[in-house]
XYZ file of N, CA and C in Angstrom:
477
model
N 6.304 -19.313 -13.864
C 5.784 -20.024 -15.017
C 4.747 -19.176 -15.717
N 4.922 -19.551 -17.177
C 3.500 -18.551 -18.145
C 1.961 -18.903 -17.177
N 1.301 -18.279 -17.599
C -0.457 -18.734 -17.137
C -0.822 -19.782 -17.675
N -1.364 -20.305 -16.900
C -2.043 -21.950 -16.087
C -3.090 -21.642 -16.922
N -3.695 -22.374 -18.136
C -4.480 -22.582 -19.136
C -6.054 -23.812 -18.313
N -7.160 -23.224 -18.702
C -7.907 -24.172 -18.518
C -8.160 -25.303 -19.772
N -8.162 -26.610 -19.149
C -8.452 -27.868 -20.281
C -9.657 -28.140 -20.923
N -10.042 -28.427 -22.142
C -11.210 -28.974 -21.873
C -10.982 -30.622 -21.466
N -12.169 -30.715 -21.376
C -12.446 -32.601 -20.591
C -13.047 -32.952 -21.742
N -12.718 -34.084 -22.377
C -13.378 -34.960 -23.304
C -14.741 -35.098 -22.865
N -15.915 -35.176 -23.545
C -17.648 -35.895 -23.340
C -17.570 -37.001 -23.032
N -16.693 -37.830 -23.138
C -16.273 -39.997 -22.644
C -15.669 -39.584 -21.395
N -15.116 -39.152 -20.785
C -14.532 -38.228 -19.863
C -14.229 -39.518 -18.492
N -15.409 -39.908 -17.581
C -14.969 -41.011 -17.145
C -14.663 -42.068 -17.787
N -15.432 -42.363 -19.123
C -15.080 -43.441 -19.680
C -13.715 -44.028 -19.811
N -12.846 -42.764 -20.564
C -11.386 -42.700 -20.975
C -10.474 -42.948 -19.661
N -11.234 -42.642 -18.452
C -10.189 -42.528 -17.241
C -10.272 -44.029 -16.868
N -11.429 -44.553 -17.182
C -11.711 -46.132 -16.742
C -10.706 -46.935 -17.560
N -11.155 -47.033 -19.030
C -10.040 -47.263 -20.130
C -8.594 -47.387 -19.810
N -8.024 -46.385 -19.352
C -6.909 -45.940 -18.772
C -6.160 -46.480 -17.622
N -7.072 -46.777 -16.379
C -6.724 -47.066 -15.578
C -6.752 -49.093 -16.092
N -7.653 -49.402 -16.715
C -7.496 -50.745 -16.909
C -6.088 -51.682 -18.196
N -5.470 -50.567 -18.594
C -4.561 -50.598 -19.390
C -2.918 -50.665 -18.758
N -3.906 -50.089 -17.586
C -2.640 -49.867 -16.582
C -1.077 -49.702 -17.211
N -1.086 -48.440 -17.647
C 0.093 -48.160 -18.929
C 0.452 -46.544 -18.004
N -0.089 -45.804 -17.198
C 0.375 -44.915 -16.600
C 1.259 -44.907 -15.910
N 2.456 -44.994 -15.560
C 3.155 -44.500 -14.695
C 4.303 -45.987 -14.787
N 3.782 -46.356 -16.045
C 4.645 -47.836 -16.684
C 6.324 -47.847 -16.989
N 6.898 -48.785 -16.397
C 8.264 -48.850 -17.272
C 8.667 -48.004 -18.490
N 9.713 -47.470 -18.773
C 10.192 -47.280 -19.752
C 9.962 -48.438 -20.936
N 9.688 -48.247 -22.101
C 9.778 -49.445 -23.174
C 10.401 -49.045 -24.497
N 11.242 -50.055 -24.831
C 12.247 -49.524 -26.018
C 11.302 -49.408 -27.549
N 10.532 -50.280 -26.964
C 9.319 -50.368 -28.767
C 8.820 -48.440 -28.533
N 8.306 -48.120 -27.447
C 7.689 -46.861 -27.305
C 8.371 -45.427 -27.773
N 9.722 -46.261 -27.411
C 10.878 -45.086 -27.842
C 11.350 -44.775 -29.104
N 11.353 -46.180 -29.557
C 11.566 -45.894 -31.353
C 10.335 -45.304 -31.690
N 8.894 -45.553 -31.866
C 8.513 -45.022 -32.291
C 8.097 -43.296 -31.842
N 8.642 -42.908 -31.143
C 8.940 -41.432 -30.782
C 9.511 -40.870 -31.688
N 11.040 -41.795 -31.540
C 11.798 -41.071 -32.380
C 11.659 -41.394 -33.907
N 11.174 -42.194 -34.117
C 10.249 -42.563 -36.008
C 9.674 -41.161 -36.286
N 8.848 -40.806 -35.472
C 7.655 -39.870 -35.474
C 8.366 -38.301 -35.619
N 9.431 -38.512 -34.966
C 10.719 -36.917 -34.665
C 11.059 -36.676 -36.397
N 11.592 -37.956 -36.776
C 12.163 -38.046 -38.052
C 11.468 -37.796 -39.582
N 10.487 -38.718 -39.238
C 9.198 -38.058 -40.297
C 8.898 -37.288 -40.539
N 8.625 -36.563 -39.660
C 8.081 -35.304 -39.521
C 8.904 -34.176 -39.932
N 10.543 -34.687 -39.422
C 11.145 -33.416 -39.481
C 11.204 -32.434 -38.559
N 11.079 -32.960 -37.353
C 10.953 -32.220 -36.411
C 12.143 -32.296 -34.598
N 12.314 -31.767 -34.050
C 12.548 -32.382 -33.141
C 13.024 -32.712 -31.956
N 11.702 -32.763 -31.802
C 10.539 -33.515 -30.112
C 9.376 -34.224 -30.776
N 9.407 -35.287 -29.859
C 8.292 -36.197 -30.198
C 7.851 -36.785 -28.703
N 6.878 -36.723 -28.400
C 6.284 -37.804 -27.101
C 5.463 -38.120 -26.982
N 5.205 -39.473 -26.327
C 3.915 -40.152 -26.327
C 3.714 -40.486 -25.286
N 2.417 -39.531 -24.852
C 1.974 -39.463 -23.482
C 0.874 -39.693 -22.953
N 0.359 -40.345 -21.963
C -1.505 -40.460 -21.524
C -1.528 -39.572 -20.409
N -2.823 -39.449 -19.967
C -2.835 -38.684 -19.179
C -4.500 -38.649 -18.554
N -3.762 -38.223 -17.222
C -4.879 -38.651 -16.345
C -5.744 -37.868 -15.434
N -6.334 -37.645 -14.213
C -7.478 -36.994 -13.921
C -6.879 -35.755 -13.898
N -5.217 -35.137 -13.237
C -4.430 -33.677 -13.265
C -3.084 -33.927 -13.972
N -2.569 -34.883 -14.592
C -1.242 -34.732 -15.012
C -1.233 -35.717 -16.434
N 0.016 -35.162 -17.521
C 0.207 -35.868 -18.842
C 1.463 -36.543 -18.197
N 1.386 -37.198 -18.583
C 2.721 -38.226 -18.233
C 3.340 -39.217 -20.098
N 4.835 -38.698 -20.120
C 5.532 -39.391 -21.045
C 5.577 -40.695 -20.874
N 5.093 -41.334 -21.663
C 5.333 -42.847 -21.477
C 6.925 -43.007 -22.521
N 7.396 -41.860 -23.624
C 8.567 -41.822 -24.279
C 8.724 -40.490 -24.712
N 9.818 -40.239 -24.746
C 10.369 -39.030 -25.041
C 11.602 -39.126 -25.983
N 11.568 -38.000 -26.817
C 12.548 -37.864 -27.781
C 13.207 -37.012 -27.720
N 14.278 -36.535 -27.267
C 14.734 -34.993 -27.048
C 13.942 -33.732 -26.587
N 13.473 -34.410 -25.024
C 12.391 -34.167 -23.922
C 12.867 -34.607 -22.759
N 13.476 -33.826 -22.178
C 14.006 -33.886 -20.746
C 12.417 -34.958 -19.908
N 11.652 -33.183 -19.853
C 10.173 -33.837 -19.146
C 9.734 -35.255 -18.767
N 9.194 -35.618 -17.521
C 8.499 -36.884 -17.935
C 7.117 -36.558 -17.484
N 6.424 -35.459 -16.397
C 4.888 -35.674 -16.279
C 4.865 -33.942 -16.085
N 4.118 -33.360 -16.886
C 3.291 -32.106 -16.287
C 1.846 -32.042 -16.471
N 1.552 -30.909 -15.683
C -0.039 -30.745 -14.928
C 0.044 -30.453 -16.431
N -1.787 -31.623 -16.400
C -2.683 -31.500 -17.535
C -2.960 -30.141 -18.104
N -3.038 -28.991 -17.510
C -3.644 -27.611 -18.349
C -1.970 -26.819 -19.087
N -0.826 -28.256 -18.439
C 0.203 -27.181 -19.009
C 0.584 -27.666 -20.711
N -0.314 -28.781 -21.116
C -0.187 -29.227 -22.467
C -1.086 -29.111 -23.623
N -0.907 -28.805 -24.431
C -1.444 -28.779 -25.806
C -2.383 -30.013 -25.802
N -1.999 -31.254 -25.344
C -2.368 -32.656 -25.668
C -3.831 -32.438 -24.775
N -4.271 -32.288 -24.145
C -5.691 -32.174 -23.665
C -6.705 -31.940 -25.118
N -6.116 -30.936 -25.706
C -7.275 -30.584 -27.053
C -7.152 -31.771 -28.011
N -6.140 -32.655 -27.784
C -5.459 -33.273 -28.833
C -6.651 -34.923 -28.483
N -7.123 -35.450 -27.204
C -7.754 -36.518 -26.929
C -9.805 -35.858 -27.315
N -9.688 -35.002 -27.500
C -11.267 -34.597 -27.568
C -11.704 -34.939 -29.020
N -10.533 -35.569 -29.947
C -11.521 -36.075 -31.297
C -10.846 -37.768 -31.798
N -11.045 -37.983 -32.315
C -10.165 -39.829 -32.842
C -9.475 -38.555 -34.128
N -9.406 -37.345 -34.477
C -8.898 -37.094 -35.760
C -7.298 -36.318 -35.072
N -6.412 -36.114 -36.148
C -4.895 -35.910 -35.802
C -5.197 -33.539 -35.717
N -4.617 -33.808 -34.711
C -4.417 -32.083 -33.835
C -3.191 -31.570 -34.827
N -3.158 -30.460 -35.767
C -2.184 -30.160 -36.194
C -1.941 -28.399 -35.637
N -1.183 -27.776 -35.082
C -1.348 -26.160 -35.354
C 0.019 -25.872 -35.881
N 0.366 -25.419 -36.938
C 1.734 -25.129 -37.553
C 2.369 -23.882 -36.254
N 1.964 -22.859 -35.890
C 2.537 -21.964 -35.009
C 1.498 -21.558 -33.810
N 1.916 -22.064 -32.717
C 0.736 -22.351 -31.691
C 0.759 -20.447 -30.892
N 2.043 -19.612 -31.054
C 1.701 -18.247 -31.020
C 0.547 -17.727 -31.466
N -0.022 -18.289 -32.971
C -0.911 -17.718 -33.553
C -2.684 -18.442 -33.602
N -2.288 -19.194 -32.303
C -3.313 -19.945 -32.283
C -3.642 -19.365 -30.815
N -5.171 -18.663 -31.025
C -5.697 -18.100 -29.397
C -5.869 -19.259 -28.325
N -6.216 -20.775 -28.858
C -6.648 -21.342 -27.847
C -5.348 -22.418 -27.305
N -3.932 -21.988 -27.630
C -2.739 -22.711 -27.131
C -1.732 -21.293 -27.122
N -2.014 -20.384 -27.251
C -0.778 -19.317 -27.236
C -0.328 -18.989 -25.966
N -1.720 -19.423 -24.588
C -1.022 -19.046 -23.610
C -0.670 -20.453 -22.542
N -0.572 -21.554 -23.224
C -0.779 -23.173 -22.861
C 0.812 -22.733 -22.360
N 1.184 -23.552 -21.098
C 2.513 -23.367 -20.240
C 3.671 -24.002 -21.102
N 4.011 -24.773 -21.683
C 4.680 -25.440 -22.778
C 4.822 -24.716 -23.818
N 4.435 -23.662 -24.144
C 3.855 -22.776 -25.263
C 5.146 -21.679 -24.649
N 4.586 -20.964 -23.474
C 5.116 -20.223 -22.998
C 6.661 -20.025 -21.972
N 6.575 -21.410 -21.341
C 7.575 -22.029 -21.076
C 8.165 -23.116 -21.998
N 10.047 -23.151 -21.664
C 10.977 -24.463 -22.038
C 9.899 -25.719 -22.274
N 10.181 -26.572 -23.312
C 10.590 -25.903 -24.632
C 10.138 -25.221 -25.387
N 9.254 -23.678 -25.141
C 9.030 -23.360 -25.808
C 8.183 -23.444 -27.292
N 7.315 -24.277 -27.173
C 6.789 -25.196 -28.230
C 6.223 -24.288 -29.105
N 6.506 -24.211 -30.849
C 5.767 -23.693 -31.444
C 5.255 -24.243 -32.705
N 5.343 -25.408 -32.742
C 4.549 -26.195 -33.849
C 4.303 -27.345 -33.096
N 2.917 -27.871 -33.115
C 2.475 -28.900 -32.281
C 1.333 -30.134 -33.593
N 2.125 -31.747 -34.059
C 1.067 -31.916 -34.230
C 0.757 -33.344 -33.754
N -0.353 -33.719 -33.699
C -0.306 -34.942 -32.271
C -1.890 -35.848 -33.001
N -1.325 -37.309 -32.667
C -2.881 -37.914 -32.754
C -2.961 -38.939 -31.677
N -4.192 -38.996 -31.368
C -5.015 -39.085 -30.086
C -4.744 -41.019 -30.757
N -4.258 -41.614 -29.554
C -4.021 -43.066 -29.326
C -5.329 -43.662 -28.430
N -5.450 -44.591 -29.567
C -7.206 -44.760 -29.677
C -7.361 -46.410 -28.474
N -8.215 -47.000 -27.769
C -8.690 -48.134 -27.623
C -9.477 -48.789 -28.835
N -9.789 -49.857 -28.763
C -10.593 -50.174 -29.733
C -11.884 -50.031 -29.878
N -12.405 -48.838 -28.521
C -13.549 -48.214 -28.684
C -13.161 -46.661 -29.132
N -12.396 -46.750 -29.318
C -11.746 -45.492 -30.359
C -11.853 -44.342 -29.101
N -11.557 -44.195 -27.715
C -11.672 -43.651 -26.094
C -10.339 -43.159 -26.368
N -9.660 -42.360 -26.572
C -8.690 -41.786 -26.775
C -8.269 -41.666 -25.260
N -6.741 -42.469 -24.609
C -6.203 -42.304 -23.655
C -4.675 -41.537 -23.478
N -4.205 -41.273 -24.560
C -3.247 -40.553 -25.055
C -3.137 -40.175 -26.210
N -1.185 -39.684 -26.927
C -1.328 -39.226 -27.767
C 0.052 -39.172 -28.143
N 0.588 -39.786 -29.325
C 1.867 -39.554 -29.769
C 1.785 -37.602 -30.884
N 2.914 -37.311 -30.290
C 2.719 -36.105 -31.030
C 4.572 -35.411 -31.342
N 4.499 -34.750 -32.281
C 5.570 -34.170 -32.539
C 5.510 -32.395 -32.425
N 6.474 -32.344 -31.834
C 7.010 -30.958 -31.643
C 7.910 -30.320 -31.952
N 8.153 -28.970 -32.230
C 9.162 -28.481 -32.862
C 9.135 -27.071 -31.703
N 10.310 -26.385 -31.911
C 10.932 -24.726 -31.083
C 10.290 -24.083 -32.116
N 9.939 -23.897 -33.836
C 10.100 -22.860 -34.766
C 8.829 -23.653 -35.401
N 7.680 -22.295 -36.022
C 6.738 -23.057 -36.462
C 7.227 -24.089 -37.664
N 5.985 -24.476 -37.790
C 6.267 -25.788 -39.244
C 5.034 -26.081 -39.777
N 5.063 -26.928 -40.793
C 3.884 -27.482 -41.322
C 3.892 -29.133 -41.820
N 3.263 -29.683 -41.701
C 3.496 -31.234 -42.292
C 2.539 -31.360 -43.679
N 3.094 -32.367 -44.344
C 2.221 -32.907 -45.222
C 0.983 -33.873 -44.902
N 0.629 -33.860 -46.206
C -0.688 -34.935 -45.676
C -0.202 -36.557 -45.506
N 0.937 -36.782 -46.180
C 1.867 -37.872 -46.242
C 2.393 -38.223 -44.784
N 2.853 -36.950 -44.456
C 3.375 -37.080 -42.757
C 2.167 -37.300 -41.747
N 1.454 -36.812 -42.332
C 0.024 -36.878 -40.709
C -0.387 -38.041 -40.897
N -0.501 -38.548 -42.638
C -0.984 -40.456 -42.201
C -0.037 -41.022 -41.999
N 1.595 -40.980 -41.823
C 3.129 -41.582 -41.234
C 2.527 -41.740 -39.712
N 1.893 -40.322 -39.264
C 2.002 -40.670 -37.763
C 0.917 -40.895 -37.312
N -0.369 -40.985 -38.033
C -1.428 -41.642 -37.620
C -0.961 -43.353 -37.674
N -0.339 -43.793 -38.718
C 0.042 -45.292 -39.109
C 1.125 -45.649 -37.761
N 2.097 -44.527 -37.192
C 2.752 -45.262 -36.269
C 2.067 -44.738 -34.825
N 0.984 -44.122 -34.598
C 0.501 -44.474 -33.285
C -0.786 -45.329 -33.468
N -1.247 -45.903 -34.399
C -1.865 -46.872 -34.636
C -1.387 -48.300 -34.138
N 0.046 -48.060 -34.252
C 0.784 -49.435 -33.287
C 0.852 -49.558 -31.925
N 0.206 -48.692 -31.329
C 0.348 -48.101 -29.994
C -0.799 -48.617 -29.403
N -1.172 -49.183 -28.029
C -2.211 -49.609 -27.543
C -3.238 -50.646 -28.163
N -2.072 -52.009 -28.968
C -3.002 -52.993 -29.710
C -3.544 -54.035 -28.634
């Protein structure tokens, strides 16, 4: 496998894990509402991979997947760690050209990820416990139209 990336940890850090664990949404059933909006998010965008995943003290776990084998890898092997450290939407059009995901294991390993953009799925203390995000193999770019599409559909997420 590429090199094992260090994460940062959110500043709410236990908070979010408390959050999390009381939502009890980790390691949850499959759900068909979760899945459409994956694949909503694939389509919008124009992209396509989409997943919406939380994640916990060492591992991201898919709660849905869109043309994503995956269902849980170790936390330092995802992009989505940088993606819970703000309430604002993570965009990098080509994550090669980005120093602080170029050597992220997903990056470097199947699928190969090279456009990543993702927003952090909020509590209503705005504790970010996951993150619906879209992915692409070939860089890309979204509009500003598309980033409030997928802020508006992971806004449905964790009501």
């Amino acid at each position: 496998m590429g090199k094992h990336y260090d994460h940062p940890l959110p500043k709410n850090e236990e908070a979010r894990l408390d959050a999390l664990h009381k939502y009890d949404i980790f390691d949850s059933l499959p759900e068909k509402s979760y899945e459409n909006i994956a694949k909503l998010a694939a389509h919008i965008c124009g992209v396509d991979k989409a997943i919406i995943s939380f994640l916990n003290e060492t591992s991201k776990w898919h709660k849905a997947n869109y043309n994503i084998d995956t269902i849980e890898v170790p936390r330092g092997f995802a992009i989505f760690s940088r993606t819970i450290l703000n309430i604002e939407p993570l965009v990098i059009n080509d994550t090669l050209d980005n120093p602080e995901t170029s050597s992220i294991g997903i990056v470097c390993n199947p699928p190969y990820v090279r456009f990543y953009a993702g927003v952090p799925l909020l509590t209503a203390d705005n504790i970010a416990l996951g993150t619906l995000c879209v992915v692409d193999s070939r860089p890309n770019a979204l509009s500003a139209k598309q980033i409030d599409l997928l802020m508006m559909l992971g806004n449905q997420l964790l009501v």
